[in-house]
Amino acid sequence: IGALIRAGADLTLAVNITASEISDPEFMKEILRILREHDFPPSRLELEITGKAAVQNPEAVLRRVAGLRQLGVRLA
């Protein structure tokens, strides 16, 4: 998908995020690594965070959401 976007396709990659993924302290580092490794524009990534994830650890979710927004990642 990254290659298609770089070639001019107007696409967004939507990915569901589980409670365990968003709660992982290494989550942000992993997202950054993947974006850089694949030369993927953060603005073309949309992460869907389930309500269950937000309820389990709201403070961690809010910190990570803020960091993702700063990168330009979209959230649903």
Short mmCIF file of N, CA and C in Angstrom, two decimals, residues 4 9 14 17-18 28-29 47 51 63 65:
data_model
loop_
_atom_site.label_atom_id
_atom_site.label_comp_id
_atom_site.label_asym_id
_atom_site.label_seq_id
_atom_site.Cartn_x
_atom_site.Cartn_y
_atom_site.Cartn_z
N LEU A 4 1.86 2.08 -3.48
CA LEU A 4 0.74 2.67 -4.22
C LEU A 4 0.55 4.14 -3.84
N ALA A 9 -1.59 7.07 -5.50
CA ALA A 9 -2.93 6.57 -5.15
C ALA A 9 -3.42 7.26 -3.87
N ALA A 14 -6.28 1.39 7.12
CA ALA A 14 -6.95 1.35 8.42
C ALA A 14 -6.60 0.04 9.12
N ILE A 17 -6.60 -1.83 16.41
CA ILE A 17 -5.62 -1.98 17.48
C ILE A 17 -6.31 -2.61 18.68
N THR A 18 -5.70 -3.66 19.21
CA THR A 18 -6.28 -4.36 20.36
C THR A 18 -5.85 -3.69 21.66
N MET A 28 4.43 2.78 20.60
CA MET A 28 4.79 3.94 19.80
C MET A 28 6.09 3.71 19.03
N LYS A 29 7.07 3.11 19.68
CA LYS A 29 8.33 2.83 19.00
C LYS A 29 8.12 1.90 17.81
N LEU A 47 -5.64 4.31 12.74
CA LEU A 47 -5.72 3.26 13.75
C LEU A 47 -7.08 3.33 14.43
N GLY A 51 -13.18 0.53 22.18
CA GLY A 51 -13.59 1.11 23.45
C GLY A 51 -13.04 0.33 24.62
N ARG A 63 -2.09 9.04 26.42
CA ARG A 63 -0.71 9.42 26.09
C ARG A 63 -0.34 8.95 24.69
N VAL A 65 -2.39 8.15 22.20
CA VAL A 65 -3.21 8.84 21.21
C VAL A 65 -2.61 10.21 20.91
#
